[in-house]
mmCIF file of C-alpha atoms in Angstrom:
data_model
loop_
_atom_site.group_PDB
_atom_site.id
_atom_site.type_symbol
_atom_site.label_atom_id
_atom_site.label_comp_id
_atom_site.label_asym_id
_atom_site.label_seq_id
_atom_site.Cartn_x
_atom_site.Cartn_y
_atom_site.Cartn_z
ATOM 1 C CA UNK P 1 21.756 106.578 29.495
ATOM 2 C CA UNK P 2 25.098 106.392 30.174
ATOM 3 C CA UNK P 3 27.065 109.711 30.162
ATOM 4 C CA UNK P 4 28.912 110.431 26.907
ATOM 5 C CA UNK P 5 32.004 111.657 28.772
ATOM 6 C CA UNK P 6 34.179 108.723 28.225
ATOM 7 C CA UNK P 7 32.635 106.358 25.231
ATOM 8 C CA UNK P 8 33.683 102.951 25.000
ATOM 9 C CA UNK P 9 34.756 102.333 27.862
ATOM 10 C CA UNK P 10 32.232 100.466 30.688
ATOM 11 C CA UNK P 11 31.682 102.702 34.204
ATOM 12 C CA UNK P 12 33.750 100.716 36.851
ATOM 13 C CA UNK P 13 36.301 102.018 34.508
ATOM 14 C CA UNK P 14 35.289 105.440 34.097
ATOM 15 C CA UNK P 15 34.342 104.936 38.478
ATOM 16 C CA UNK P 16 38.003 103.777 38.970
ATOM 17 C CA UNK P 17 40.025 106.623 36.271
ATOM 18 C CA UNK P 18 37.881 109.562 38.696
ATOM 19 C CA UNK P 19 39.419 107.915 41.846
ATOM 20 C CA UNK P 20 42.772 107.911 40.862
ATOM 21 C CA UNK P 21 42.521 111.157 39.737
ATOM 22 C CA UNK P 22 40.765 111.990 43.419
ATOM 23 C CA UNK P 23 43.226 110.237 45.409
ATOM 24 C CA UNK P 24 46.274 111.813 42.887
ATOM 25 C CA UNK P 25 44.517 115.285 43.739
ATOM 26 C CA UNK P 26 44.104 115.095 47.350
ATOM 27 C CA UNK P 27 47.520 114.092 48.198
ATOM 28 C CA UNK P 28 49.148 116.591 46.115
ATOM 29 C CA UNK P 29 49.476 119.066 48.931
ATOM 30 C CA UNK P 30 51.658 116.175 51.416
ATOM 31 C CA UNK P 31 53.882 115.720 48.249
ATOM 32 C CA UNK P 32 54.637 119.623 47.289
ATOM 33 C CA UNK P 33 54.711 119.917 51.077
ATOM 34 C CA UNK P 34 57.369 117.682 51.393
ATOM 35 C CA UNK P 35 59.445 118.831 48.200
ATOM 36 C CA UNK P 36 59.588 122.168 49.532
ATOM 37 C CA UNK P 37 62.800 122.031 52.219
ATOM 38 C CA UNK P 38 66.167 121.808 49.966
ATOM 39 C CA UNK P 39 68.515 119.788 49.983
ATOM 40 C CA UNK P 40 71.579 120.832 51.953
ATOM 41 C CA UNK P 41 72.896 121.583 48.168
ATOM 42 C CA UNK P 42 69.974 123.449 47.069
ATOM 43 C CA UNK P 43 70.528 125.462 50.729
ATOM 44 C CA UNK P 44 74.122 126.082 50.063
ATOM 45 C CA UNK P 45 73.936 127.479 46.961
ATOM 46 C CA UNK P 46 70.894 130.197 47.944
ATOM 47 C CA UNK P 47 73.451 130.752 50.859
ATOM 48 C CA UNK P 48 76.130 132.063 49.000
ATOM 49 C CA UNK P 49 74.403 133.451 46.759
ATOM 50 C CA UNK P 50 72.539 136.002 49.352
ATOM 51 C CA UNK P 51 75.890 136.218 50.825
ATOM 52 C CA UNK P 52 77.554 137.240 47.882
ATOM 53 C CA UNK P 53 74.754 139.869 46.502
ATOM 54 C CA UNK P 54 74.745 140.936 50.746
ATOM 55 C CA UNK P 55 77.751 142.030 49.649
ATOM 56 C CA UNK P 56 77.004 143.289 45.904
ATOM 57 C CA UNK P 57 73.864 145.523 47.265
ATOM 58 C CA UNK P 58 76.382 147.572 49.529
ATOM 59 C CA UNK P 59 78.857 147.786 47.044
ATOM 60 C CA UNK P 60 81.530 146.524 48.804
ATOM 61 C CA UNK P 61 84.978 146.028 47.546
ATOM 62 C CA UNK P 62 87.819 143.478 46.510
ATOM 63 C CA UNK P 63 85.236 140.800 47.652
ATOM 64 C CA UNK P 64 86.844 137.396 49.529
ATOM 65 C CA UNK P 65 85.586 134.236 49.452
ATOM 66 C CA UNK P 66 87.505 133.233 52.789
ATOM 67 C CA UNK P 67 85.251 130.127 53.043
ATOM 68 C CA UNK P 68 84.172 128.264 49.796
ATOM 69 C CA UNK P 69 81.724 126.001 51.154
ATOM 70 C CA UNK P 70 80.022 123.096 48.670
ATOM 71 C CA UNK P 71 80.935 120.357 50.780
ATOM 72 C CA UNK P 72 77.999 118.574 53.440
ATOM 73 C CA UNK P 73 79.018 118.453 57.328
ATOM 74 C CA UNK P 74 77.701 115.855 58.509
ATOM 75 C CA UNK P 75 75.443 116.948 61.526
ATOM 76 C CA UNK P 76 73.768 113.536 62.675
ATOM 77 C CA UNK P 77 70.332 111.266 61.461
ATOM 78 C CA UNK P 78 72.110 111.440 57.520
ATOM 79 C CA UNK P 79 71.055 115.300 57.655
ATOM 80 C CA UNK P 80 73.916 117.720 56.662
ATOM 81 C CA UNK P 81 74.487 121.445 56.645
ATOM 82 C CA UNK P 82 76.746 123.628 54.474
ATOM 83 C CA UNK P 83 78.607 126.909 55.077
ATOM 84 C CA UNK P 84 79.670 129.908 53.201
ATOM 85 C CA UNK P 85 81.791 133.195 54.207
ATOM 86 C CA UNK P 86 83.265 136.584 52.180
ATOM 87 C CA UNK P 87 84.795 139.340 52.936
ATOM 88 C CA UNK P 88 84.427 143.271 51.377
ATOM 89 C CA UNK P 89 85.930 146.249 51.921
ATOM 90 C CA UNK P 90 84.157 149.522 52.028
ATOM 91 C CA UNK P 91 85.485 153.346 52.874
ATOM 92 C CA UNK P 92 88.248 152.738 56.058
ATOM 93 C CA UNK P 93 86.974 155.132 58.106
ATOM 94 C CA UNK P 94 83.380 153.385 59.090
ATOM 95 C CA UNK P 95 83.488 151.471 62.131
ATOM 96 C CA UNK P 96 82.413 147.840 62.594
ATOM 97 C CA UNK P 97 79.306 149.400 64.480
ATOM 98 C CA UNK P 98 78.546 150.754 61.073
ATOM 99 C CA UNK P 99 79.113 148.657 58.564
ATOM 100 C CA UNK P 100 76.756 145.928 61.041
ATOM 101 C CA UNK P 101 74.233 148.068 61.121
ATOM 102 C CA UNK P 102 74.240 148.506 57.164
ATOM 103 C CA UNK P 103 74.739 145.258 56.608
ATOM 104 C CA UNK P 104 71.618 144.436 58.602
ATOM 105 C CA UNK P 105 69.150 147.346 56.990
ATOM 106 C CA UNK P 106 70.574 145.887 53.555
ATOM 107 C CA UNK P 107 69.809 142.175 54.090
ATOM 108 C CA UNK P 108 66.666 142.512 53.826
ATOM 109 C CA UNK P 109 66.619 143.259 50.439
ATOM 110 C CA UNK P 110 68.546 140.097 49.552
ATOM 111 C CA UNK P 111 65.892 137.534 51.434
ATOM 112 C CA UNK P 112 63.310 137.627 53.984
ATOM 113 C CA UNK P 113 65.910 137.295 56.326
ATOM 114 C CA UNK P 114 64.661 138.183 60.360
ATOM 115 C CA UNK P 115 67.257 138.733 63.595
ATOM 116 C CA UNK P 116 67.319 135.535 65.643
ATOM 117 C CA UNK P 117 70.227 137.414 67.335
ATOM 118 C CA UNK P 118 70.761 141.158 68.177
ATOM 119 C CA UNK P 119 72.462 142.242 71.375
ATOM 120 C CA UNK P 120 74.265 145.660 70.360
ATOM 121 C CA UNK P 121 75.983 146.836 67.176
ATOM 122 C CA UNK P 122 79.730 145.654 69.393
ATOM 123 C CA UNK P 123 78.633 142.303 68.479
ATOM 124 C CA UNK P 124 78.073 140.645 65.158
ATOM 125 C CA UNK P 125 74.083 139.816 64.408
ATOM 126 C CA UNK P 126 72.684 136.783 63.278
ATOM 127 C CA UNK P 127 69.822 136.276 61.222
ATOM 128 C CA UNK P 128 67.879 133.672 59.569
ATOM 129 C CA UNK P 129 65.543 132.844 56.634
ATOM 130 C CA UNK P 130 63.444 130.300 57.546
ATOM 131 C CA UNK P 131 61.804 129.676 54.376
ATOM 132 C CA UNK P 132 65.669 129.299 52.339
ATOM 133 C CA UNK P 133 67.061 127.311 55.936
ATOM 134 C CA UNK P 134 69.912 129.957 55.711
ATOM 135 C CA UNK P 135 71.558 131.044 58.825
ATOM 136 C CA UNK P 136 73.596 134.988 58.658
ATOM 137 C CA UNK P 137 76.226 136.199 60.500
ATOM 138 C CA UNK P 138 76.773 140.243 59.979
ATOM 139 C CA UNK P 139 80.134 140.787 61.035
ATOM 140 C CA UNK P 140 82.910 143.579 60.601
ATOM 141 C CA UNK P 141 87.034 142.544 61.518
ATOM 142 C CA UNK P 142 87.719 146.282 61.288
ATOM 143 C CA UNK P 143 87.151 149.591 60.264
ATOM 144 C CA UNK P 144 86.172 149.177 56.254
ATOM 145 C CA UNK P 145 85.758 145.639 56.143
ATOM 146 C CA UNK P 146 82.392 143.839 55.810
ATOM 147 C CA UNK P 147 82.416 140.265 57.199
ATOM 148 C CA UNK P 148 79.634 137.727 56.016
ATOM 149 C CA UNK P 149 79.414 134.266 57.367
ATOM 150 C CA UNK P 150 76.681 131.719 57.137
ATOM 151 C CA UNK P 151 75.480 128.490 57.361
ATOM 152 C CA UNK P 152 72.424 126.000 56.198
ATOM 153 C CA UNK P 153 70.271 124.019 58.486
ATOM 154 C CA UNK P 154 71.115 120.649 59.163
ATOM 155 C CA UNK P 155 68.626 119.191 56.382
#
């Protein structure tokens, strides 16, 4: 007796449909993996959001965008990266090393950034979010001034 799951279709047609479904399901994880990598524009927007959110989390005053980004910068093999940077104010008597430390302590509230470069609190700190393909530099140009800049990976 024939199964009644697809009435009216010959067995060969039912098997073809099943084979197509199995094939699509088999390739789905591969397709999703390739689509998980953001474009330079998508990563650039994430970079901008992360930097502005970080400054907002620090309650930075008078935030000024110093590099509006939004432009693809070629980095070979048809790939590109984007940049973005902003500054913001804190209490005028807070020293740069304290402000860098505060940025580092807050960046985890924004995204899963990991430290890439940290020699001392007297130098800029580099952090990376591998899932977003973004790199930030946490810095301070003087007492009471946050400076956060970043770039995407070449995508």
